[in-house]
Amino acid sequence: MKEETVIKVEGLTKVFGDFIAVNNINFHVRKGEIFGFLGANGAGKTTAMKMLIGISAPSSGSANVAGFDVYTQTESIKKSIGYMSQKFALYDDLTVKENIRFFGGIYGLSKNNISLKSNLLIEELGLEKVVHSLVGSLPLGWKQKIAFSVSLLHDPKIVFLDEPTGGVDPITRRQFWEMIYKAANNGTTIFVTTHYMDEAEYCDRVSIMVDGTIEALDTPKNLKAHFGSDSMNDVFLKLART
Amino acid sequence: MSIRIDHISKSYGKVNALDDISIQVHQGELFGLIGPDGAGKTTLFRILTTLLLPDQGSASVAGYDIIADFKAIRKQVGYMPGRFSLYQDLTVEENLRFFATIFGTTIAENYDLIRDIYVQIEPFKNRRAGKLSGGMKQKLALSCALIHKPKVLFLDEPTTGVDPVSRKEFWEMLKRLQDKGITILVSTPYMDEAALCDRIALIQDGRILEIDTPKAIVEHYPKPIFDVGAHNTYLLIEKLNAYAHKHSVFPFGEYIHYTDQRDGFDPLELRAYLKKEGLQNIHIERTKATIEDTFMELAKQ
């Protein structure tokens, strides 16, 4: 069985002035994989992610995302991916329904398709009672679950999640991860950053960035074995505390 | 008693941010408020630092009443709010000097207290606060909250969004401050940090779920917990949730934490069920409850 590669990164580098934010990183991500992208604050994760989603041009190296080149085909990349972060997810002063309609429209879905998907999403998340509530009035955990579903509206090949569960309560955090598993099981590739090290264990493979370079990349199991640690937290501390 | 909170309630319109909260924090204690976003932690901090009035109840900090003696409290406490609230266009040193001056002291007078923390950002003392990295901002904010040598330190989610390495360093700093006799009330959404406190209050939706030492809280967990693993985690979660006798199913790192409704639960029976459902490499082993298990069990009720 040939495994389809949906993200191919080779020698990717980003320089700001004399500061090398991302230094020659290399990795491949397979279709349907949950890929954890870890690193300390300031290690270069966000910069790397910005290049992959087509909003920041690399200084050198190459990357192909969902079959498109990060230098020349950024608009095609944007149509093929979903994105959500802790800071940006949905518009607080639009209702749940309005947000769905807005993002559906942005992603170029037809009116019929938006209403179909919108009903499906509302039913799946049990949102019947809050469809006409402003998103700003909902608990953070709900917002994040809705935002994740919205990022999947246009059936993207890859979803980028930048610390999607920060501050979310432990039960909702797990429900969120069940949604991630489900999407991955349906063939969507998940690229996720997190500061919760137990969540790193939920990933198929994990990369750990330190000062702009990828210092480790493997399954959580292999990483723990390699570093003689019993948790990903311990692996992270060993690698990142220099 | 360093902090006494007596039946405090506060609502915003229809939302009960705090519902009849009572907590006592001892002199020199490192006390944790553990709960997710929206639990009411920030509201409680604002009440204790005299920035907000409670609807009901009373409280005192360092022996002073939060309403009658609010001015005295402001001199005795240090407060690091959740959102970075220093002056972005003052430099590191200017911010620190500003806070020292408004409290009628100098950096030199209390330098001893902040030395550990401040030396790490001192090389950047001429940089504007707005240009600092997240970790450096956090250290500067803590230095500013300490510069007047407070008796009680309030830290509202100082480690949220901070990576595990910086979080660990931050907690080591807190321990050293505690050794100097400062009472610390700190909130966090990270359950693993709870274990580092002397005592904790688990809080959700404005209510206290439990107050005790971290050790006692995990010992109170009512059921045996089992680590369950298999070749396909998604399928495993699905099948465990569909199992007629399950009580709770929660992913926990490498394994799923499973509890059963029945008293005489036999893991072999679960293994047979999972095998029949097509799971391979099945692993079932008794494990210990964590604070997060307890939190979820209490929050479910």
XYZ file of C-alpha atoms in Angstrom:
543
model
C 0.000 0.000 0.000
C 1.394 3.358 -1.005
C 0.890 6.022 1.595
C -0.009 9.421 0.259
C 2.149 12.286 1.530
C 0.202 15.521 2.029
C 2.894 17.729 3.546
C 6.462 17.606 2.270
C 8.978 19.944 3.871
C 12.598 20.074 2.744
C 15.248 22.436 4.070
C 12.607 24.994 4.969
C 14.173 28.135 6.443
C 12.972 31.561 7.537
C 15.280 34.387 8.439
C 14.300 37.713 10.016
C 17.268 40.078 9.722
C 20.138 38.182 11.354
C 17.807 35.913 13.335
C 17.133 32.421 11.955
C 13.613 31.650 13.167
C 13.290 28.356 11.294
C 16.517 26.617 10.390
C 16.488 23.978 7.661
C 13.621 21.775 8.830
C 12.599 18.548 7.079
C 9.578 16.289 7.490
C 6.770 14.508 5.675
C 3.198 14.093 6.906
C 0.966 11.294 5.627
C -2.707 11.480 4.722
C -4.930 10.911 7.752
C -2.067 11.290 10.188
C -2.295 13.255 13.445
C 0.987 15.140 13.468
C 1.974 16.925 16.677
C 4.169 19.976 16.213
C 5.715 20.810 19.582
C 8.271 23.231 20.859
C 8.953 25.845 23.522
C 7.611 29.382 23.115
C 9.810 31.101 20.571
C 11.167 27.858 19.099
C 9.802 28.769 15.660
C 6.561 26.753 15.514
C 4.303 29.626 14.542
C 6.746 30.880 11.915
C 6.966 27.403 10.387
C 3.201 27.012 10.439
C 2.715 30.390 8.748
C 4.908 29.253 5.863
C 2.949 26.010 5.523
C -0.441 27.724 5.383
C 0.779 30.131 2.728
C 0.824 33.424 4.598
C 4.582 33.852 4.959
C 7.105 33.208 2.197
C 10.092 31.021 3.162
C 13.610 32.431 2.912
C 14.842 29.152 1.436
C 14.039 25.472 1.133
C 10.889 23.948 -0.229
C 7.514 22.795 0.989
C 4.519 21.250 -0.643
C 1.170 21.310 1.149
C -1.839 19.370 -0.129
C -0.080 19.110 -3.494
C 0.693 22.823 -3.813
C 3.900 24.807 -3.603
C 4.318 27.279 -0.724
C 6.040 29.845 -2.974
C 3.793 29.908 -6.010
C 0.455 28.314 -5.124
C -0.483 29.850 -1.794
C -4.069 30.592 -2.853
C -4.623 26.922 -3.726
C -3.131 25.920 -0.379
C -5.549 28.175 1.476
C -8.509 26.508 -0.266
C -7.291 23.023 0.599
C -6.683 23.515 4.296
C -8.619 24.383 7.428
C -7.150 26.503 10.225
C -8.056 27.353 13.769
C -6.147 28.658 16.755
C -6.809 29.565 20.337
C -6.667 33.218 19.442
C -8.586 33.137 16.208
C -11.486 30.812 15.769
C -14.901 32.405 15.254
C -16.410 35.888 15.327
C -17.733 36.573 18.832
C -20.373 39.039 17.678
C -21.919 36.795 15.069
C -24.295 33.979 16.042
C -23.324 30.338 15.638
C -25.368 30.109 12.454
C -23.984 33.353 11.037
C -20.434 32.150 11.652
C -21.113 28.923 9.791
C -22.677 30.824 6.903
C -19.812 33.314 6.829
C -17.031 30.742 6.791
C -18.952 28.530 4.361
C -19.176 31.517 2.039
C -15.470 32.349 2.419
C -14.582 28.793 1.475
C -16.801 29.046 -1.601
C -19.497 26.554 -0.639
C -22.831 26.823 -2.439
C -25.894 28.064 -0.566
C -27.443 24.596 -0.549
C -24.258 23.003 0.620
C -23.874 25.555 3.436
C -27.361 24.911 4.726
C -26.882 21.144 4.453
C -23.544 21.218 6.287
C -24.794 23.721 8.791
C -27.695 21.440 9.799
C -25.370 18.479 10.031
C -22.909 20.362 12.220
C -25.635 21.682 14.514
C -27.050 18.215 14.945
C -23.694 16.536 15.551
C -22.668 19.001 18.243
C -26.178 19.262 19.725
C -26.294 23.027 19.171
C -30.037 23.336 18.473
C -30.605 25.607 21.465
C -27.754 28.008 20.767
C -27.751 28.421 16.968
C -29.012 31.973 17.343
C -26.798 32.871 20.308
C -23.772 35.069 19.835
C -20.617 32.989 19.842
C -19.122 35.374 22.418
C -21.707 34.243 24.968
C -20.746 30.561 24.750
C -18.224 28.782 26.986
C -14.713 28.536 25.517
C -14.930 24.751 25.122
C -18.051 25.009 22.964
C -16.505 27.731 20.857
C -13.464 25.609 20.173
C -15.534 22.570 19.213
C -17.654 24.660 16.858
C -14.559 26.321 15.419
C -13.018 22.948 14.675
C -16.181 21.791 12.904
C -16.268 25.049 10.946
C -12.651 24.547 9.873
C -13.791 21.229 8.336
C -16.771 22.704 6.434
C -15.068 22.684 3.026
C -13.674 19.143 3.482
C -10.063 20.301 3.610
C -7.276 17.779 3.116
C -5.361 19.141 6.090
C -6.428 21.024 9.206
C -3.903 23.169 11.076
C -4.700 23.569 14.756
C -2.616 26.060 16.733
C -3.052 25.353 20.458
C -6.743 24.606 19.987
C -7.385 23.479 23.565
C -5.578 26.090 25.703
C -7.609 26.820 28.852
C -10.397 24.416 27.892
C -11.788 22.219 30.705
C -10.506 18.641 30.838
C -13.727 16.948 29.755
C -14.280 19.219 26.756
C -10.585 18.914 25.880
C -11.087 15.163 25.511
C -14.274 15.574 23.510
C -12.274 17.848 21.248
C -9.660 15.150 20.754
C -12.353 12.599 19.970
C -13.437 14.947 17.174
C -9.832 15.083 15.973
C -9.603 11.274 15.950
C -12.836 11.071 14.020
C -11.682 13.552 11.376
C -8.341 11.744 11.030
C -10.156 8.451 10.739
C -12.086 9.945 7.816
C -8.824 10.747 6.067
C -8.299 14.364 7.102
C -4.719 15.103 8.060
C -4.305 16.906 11.384
C -1.358 19.210 12.084
C -1.572 20.337 15.702
C 0.441 22.325 18.253
C -0.184 22.068 21.980
C 1.387 22.771 25.352
C -0.467 19.869 26.960
C 1.997 17.007 26.876
C -0.699 14.369 27.419
C -2.133 15.550 24.102
C 1.221 14.918 22.459
C 0.629 11.262 23.288
C -2.570 11.282 21.234
C -0.627 12.092 18.067
C 0.567 9.443 15.612
C 3.913 11.201 15.366
C 5.394 14.170 17.142
C 8.121 16.606 16.187
C 9.852 18.757 18.791
C 11.389 22.050 17.726
C 14.199 23.680 19.677
C 15.646 27.037 18.602
C 14.434 26.787 15.015
C 15.420 23.195 14.292
C 13.565 19.906 14.661
C 15.424 18.033 17.390
C 13.251 14.911 17.431
C 10.556 13.362 15.256
C 8.955 9.986 15.873
C 5.975 8.222 17.415
C 5.408 9.105 21.086
C 6.255 5.521 21.969
C 9.614 5.567 20.185
C 10.485 8.993 21.567
C 9.841 7.829 25.112
C 11.901 4.691 24.549
C 14.720 6.673 22.949
C 14.938 9.192 25.792
C 14.272 6.630 28.503
C 11.253 8.604 29.688
C 7.850 7.453 30.840
C 5.995 10.513 29.580
C 6.150 12.998 26.725
C 6.462 15.741 29.315
C 9.757 14.246 30.394
C 10.933 13.889 26.767
C 10.067 17.513 26.164
C 11.915 18.719 29.245
C 15.007 16.708 28.345
C 15.108 18.117 24.827
C 14.042 21.682 25.347
C 15.825 22.483 28.575
C 19.270 23.291 27.375
C -5.018 33.034 58.445
C -3.655 34.872 55.464
C -6.732 34.787 53.222
C -10.235 34.122 54.533
C -13.058 33.836 51.986
C -16.490 33.504 53.532
C -19.531 32.576 51.406
C -18.657 34.897 48.535
C -21.083 35.112 45.605
C -20.919 37.267 42.516
C -23.065 37.319 39.424
C -22.929 39.235 36.160
C -26.536 39.511 35.019
C -27.805 35.971 34.860
C -24.384 34.364 35.056
C -23.306 33.153 38.499
C -19.581 33.732 38.310
C -19.066 32.705 41.948
C -21.602 30.743 43.941
C -21.105 30.659 47.717
C -17.327 30.234 47.784
C -15.488 29.697 51.072
C -11.723 29.129 51.263
C -9.112 29.681 53.963
C -5.471 30.036 53.003
C -2.843 29.768 55.733
C 0.110 32.046 56.259
C 2.961 31.024 53.939
C 0.869 28.535 52.015
C 1.082 27.928 48.267
C -2.576 27.500 47.401
C -3.867 26.618 43.927
C -7.178 27.460 42.310
C -7.551 24.782 39.683
C -10.210 25.082 37.026
C -10.861 25.764 33.363
C -11.598 29.007 31.588
C -14.871 30.461 32.879
C -14.684 28.746 36.291
C -14.694 32.081 38.148
C -11.020 32.240 39.090
C -10.417 35.748 37.780
C -13.558 37.102 39.456
C -12.310 35.766 42.781
C -8.892 37.379 42.257
C -10.502 40.700 41.452
C -12.614 40.566 44.593
C -9.639 39.664 46.814
C -7.484 42.424 45.347
C -10.321 44.935 46.015
C -10.959 45.663 42.347
C -14.493 44.247 42.410
C -17.203 44.055 45.071
C -18.871 40.743 45.875
C -22.689 40.543 45.839
C -22.671 38.534 49.032
C -20.235 37.238 51.611
C -17.083 38.657 53.122
C -13.355 38.178 52.830
C -10.138 39.329 54.390
C -6.565 39.384 53.132
C -3.567 39.668 55.466
C -6.015 40.467 58.257
C -7.725 43.325 56.421
C -11.332 43.365 55.280
C -11.670 43.621 51.488
C -14.285 46.395 51.759
C -13.551 48.381 54.919
C -9.757 48.193 54.607
C -9.305 48.099 50.853
C -6.523 50.682 50.870
C -4.500 48.697 53.379
C -4.882 45.548 51.298
C -3.530 47.236 48.187
C -0.275 47.963 50.034
C 0.051 44.385 51.270
C -0.598 42.378 48.147
C 1.054 41.783 44.798
C -1.183 40.967 41.862
C -0.213 39.528 38.507
C -3.336 39.546 36.330
C -3.891 36.980 33.615
C -3.526 39.492 30.841
C -0.150 41.243 30.547
C -0.802 44.609 32.113
C 2.497 46.410 32.324
C 3.297 49.495 30.293
C 4.255 48.252 26.853
C 6.102 51.414 25.891
C 8.132 51.706 29.057
C 11.333 49.706 29.242
C 11.828 46.759 31.554
C 13.656 48.891 34.110
C 11.206 51.800 33.816
C 8.284 49.496 34.546
C 9.984 48.090 37.601
C 11.007 51.528 38.881
C 7.464 52.813 38.279
C 5.898 50.086 40.415
C 8.532 50.523 43.133
C 7.872 54.271 43.227
C 4.085 54.102 43.480
C 4.480 51.772 46.432
C 6.925 54.202 48.037
C 9.980 52.016 47.757
C 13.012 51.550 45.503
C 14.356 48.717 43.401
C 17.486 48.615 45.564
C 15.534 48.237 48.813
C 13.816 45.009 47.816
C 16.192 43.783 45.152
C 16.934 40.728 47.234
C 13.423 39.405 46.788
C 13.379 39.673 43.015
C 17.056 38.966 42.270
C 16.478 35.343 41.176
C 13.849 36.343 38.683
C 15.071 39.746 37.598
C 18.637 38.674 36.716
C 17.170 36.647 33.876
C 15.704 39.753 32.234
C 18.217 42.341 33.440
C 20.313 42.011 30.243
C 17.242 43.407 28.441
C 16.482 46.174 30.941
C 16.513 48.861 28.243
C 14.096 47.000 26.007
C 10.470 48.105 25.880
C 8.147 45.702 27.672
C 5.996 45.338 24.543
C 8.990 43.864 22.699
C 9.677 41.074 25.172
C 8.956 37.394 24.544
C 6.145 35.737 26.482
C 8.450 34.174 29.036
C 10.300 37.434 29.697
C 7.043 39.385 30.071
C 5.955 36.879 32.661
C 9.187 37.342 34.632
C 8.925 41.111 34.466
C 5.290 41.023 35.604
C 6.252 38.838 38.546
C 9.140 41.175 39.462
C 6.764 44.160 39.387
C 4.218 42.316 41.555
C 6.961 41.624 44.117
C 8.905 44.875 44.236
C 7.011 46.271 47.267
C 7.569 43.049 49.251
C 3.935 41.971 49.506
C 2.698 39.604 52.215
C 0.304 37.917 49.814
C 0.861 37.268 46.124
C -2.035 36.739 43.699
C -1.136 35.121 40.387
C -3.926 34.671 37.860
C -2.978 31.977 35.358
C 0.693 32.942 35.170
C 1.534 29.889 33.061
C -1.316 29.762 30.557
C -0.004 29.367 27.023
C 3.524 28.920 28.368
C 5.561 25.909 27.267
C 6.338 23.082 29.740
C 9.955 24.141 30.270
C 9.133 27.732 31.211
C 6.219 26.495 33.317
C 8.512 24.276 35.312
C 10.960 27.142 35.886
C 8.125 29.407 36.950
C 6.964 26.946 39.597
C 10.494 26.626 40.910
C 10.501 30.427 41.356
C 7.204 30.238 43.248
C 8.616 27.649 45.628
C 11.544 29.925 46.424
C 9.175 32.849 47.105
C 7.150 30.635 49.382
C 10.331 29.817 51.305
C 10.642 33.554 51.982
C 7.307 33.478 53.800
C 5.036 34.915 51.126
C 1.523 33.485 50.910
C 0.686 32.643 47.303
C -2.705 32.146 45.697
C -2.207 30.951 42.128
C -4.681 29.809 39.514
C -4.040 27.467 36.615
C -5.935 25.416 34.069
C -3.086 22.858 34.025
C -3.985 20.001 36.336
C -0.387 18.751 36.526
C 0.603 21.999 38.257
C -1.914 21.290 41.005
C 0.410 18.646 42.438
C 2.979 21.392 43.156
C 0.662 23.281 45.547
C 0.280 22.678 49.289
C -3.485 22.637 48.954
C -5.825 23.187 46.052
C -9.427 24.079 45.377
C -10.972 22.465 42.305
C -13.372 24.996 40.840
C -15.839 24.859 37.961
C -18.792 27.061 36.965
C -18.327 29.229 40.058
C -18.565 26.348 42.494
C -15.902 24.646 44.599
C -15.800 20.938 43.803
C -13.287 20.064 46.523
C -10.569 21.589 48.717
C -7.703 19.493 50.036
C -4.055 18.568 49.551
C -3.302 17.196 46.072
C -2.456 13.845 47.642
C -5.732 13.569 49.534
C -7.711 14.619 46.486
C -6.419 11.768 44.347
C -6.874 9.332 47.221
C -10.546 10.294 47.382
C -11.136 9.002 43.866
C -14.018 6.567 44.320
C -13.279 3.829 41.782
C -10.447 1.642 40.549
C -9.010 3.081 37.316
C -7.580 1.013 34.487
C -5.196 1.966 31.700
C -6.553 0.520 28.476
C -4.644 0.530 25.212
C -5.017 -1.095 21.783
C -3.749 -0.795 18.214
C -6.398 1.753 17.178
C -7.194 4.410 19.775
C -10.180 5.864 17.974
C -11.872 2.467 17.640
C -10.964 1.686 21.251
C -12.674 4.852 22.552
C -15.732 4.065 20.471
C -15.981 0.485 21.736
C -15.326 1.397 25.367
C -18.060 4.026 25.205
C -20.408 1.427 23.764
C -19.623 -1.078 26.554
C -22.729 -1.585 28.693
C -20.921 -1.421 32.049
C -18.674 1.581 31.524
C -18.721 4.400 34.045
C -16.177 6.721 32.416
C -13.860 6.646 29.401
C -11.218 9.359 29.109
C -8.071 9.475 26.987
C -4.993 9.995 29.193
C -1.808 10.222 27.205
C -0.786 6.844 25.882
C -3.788 5.017 27.384
C -7.494 5.429 27.987
C -8.567 5.694 31.633
C -11.504 3.369 32.115
C -13.779 2.906 35.135
C -16.585 0.374 35.425
C -20.023 0.752 37.016
C -19.800 -2.587 38.828
C -17.973 -3.286 42.080
C -16.626 -6.690 41.080
C -15.198 -5.634 37.714
C -13.140 -8.300 35.963
C -10.638 -6.902 33.421
C -10.618 -10.241 31.590
C -14.236 -9.741 30.683
C -13.447 -6.332 29.164
C -10.519 -7.843 27.288
C -12.782 -10.523 25.789
C -15.301 -7.878 24.740
C -12.664 -5.693 23.068
C -11.184 -8.691 21.292
C -14.590 -9.649 19.959
C -14.982 -6.066 18.683
C -11.858 -6.410 16.572
C -9.226 -4.687 18.733
C -5.670 -5.964 18.790
C -2.673 -5.558 21.122
C -5.052 -5.025 24.022
C -3.441 -3.744 27.216
C -5.420 -3.466 30.464
C -3.691 -2.546 33.704
C -4.723 -1.013 37.021
C -3.444 2.551 37.426
C -3.587 5.408 39.931
C -6.005 8.320 39.757
C -4.596 11.757 38.953
C -5.984 15.141 39.929
C -7.449 15.428 36.462
C -9.377 12.136 36.941
C -10.801 13.483 40.172
C -11.661 16.807 38.603
C -13.554 15.152 35.765
C -15.350 12.764 38.081
C -16.504 15.661 40.278
C -17.349 17.902 37.321
C -19.527 15.174 35.805
C -21.854 15.088 38.813
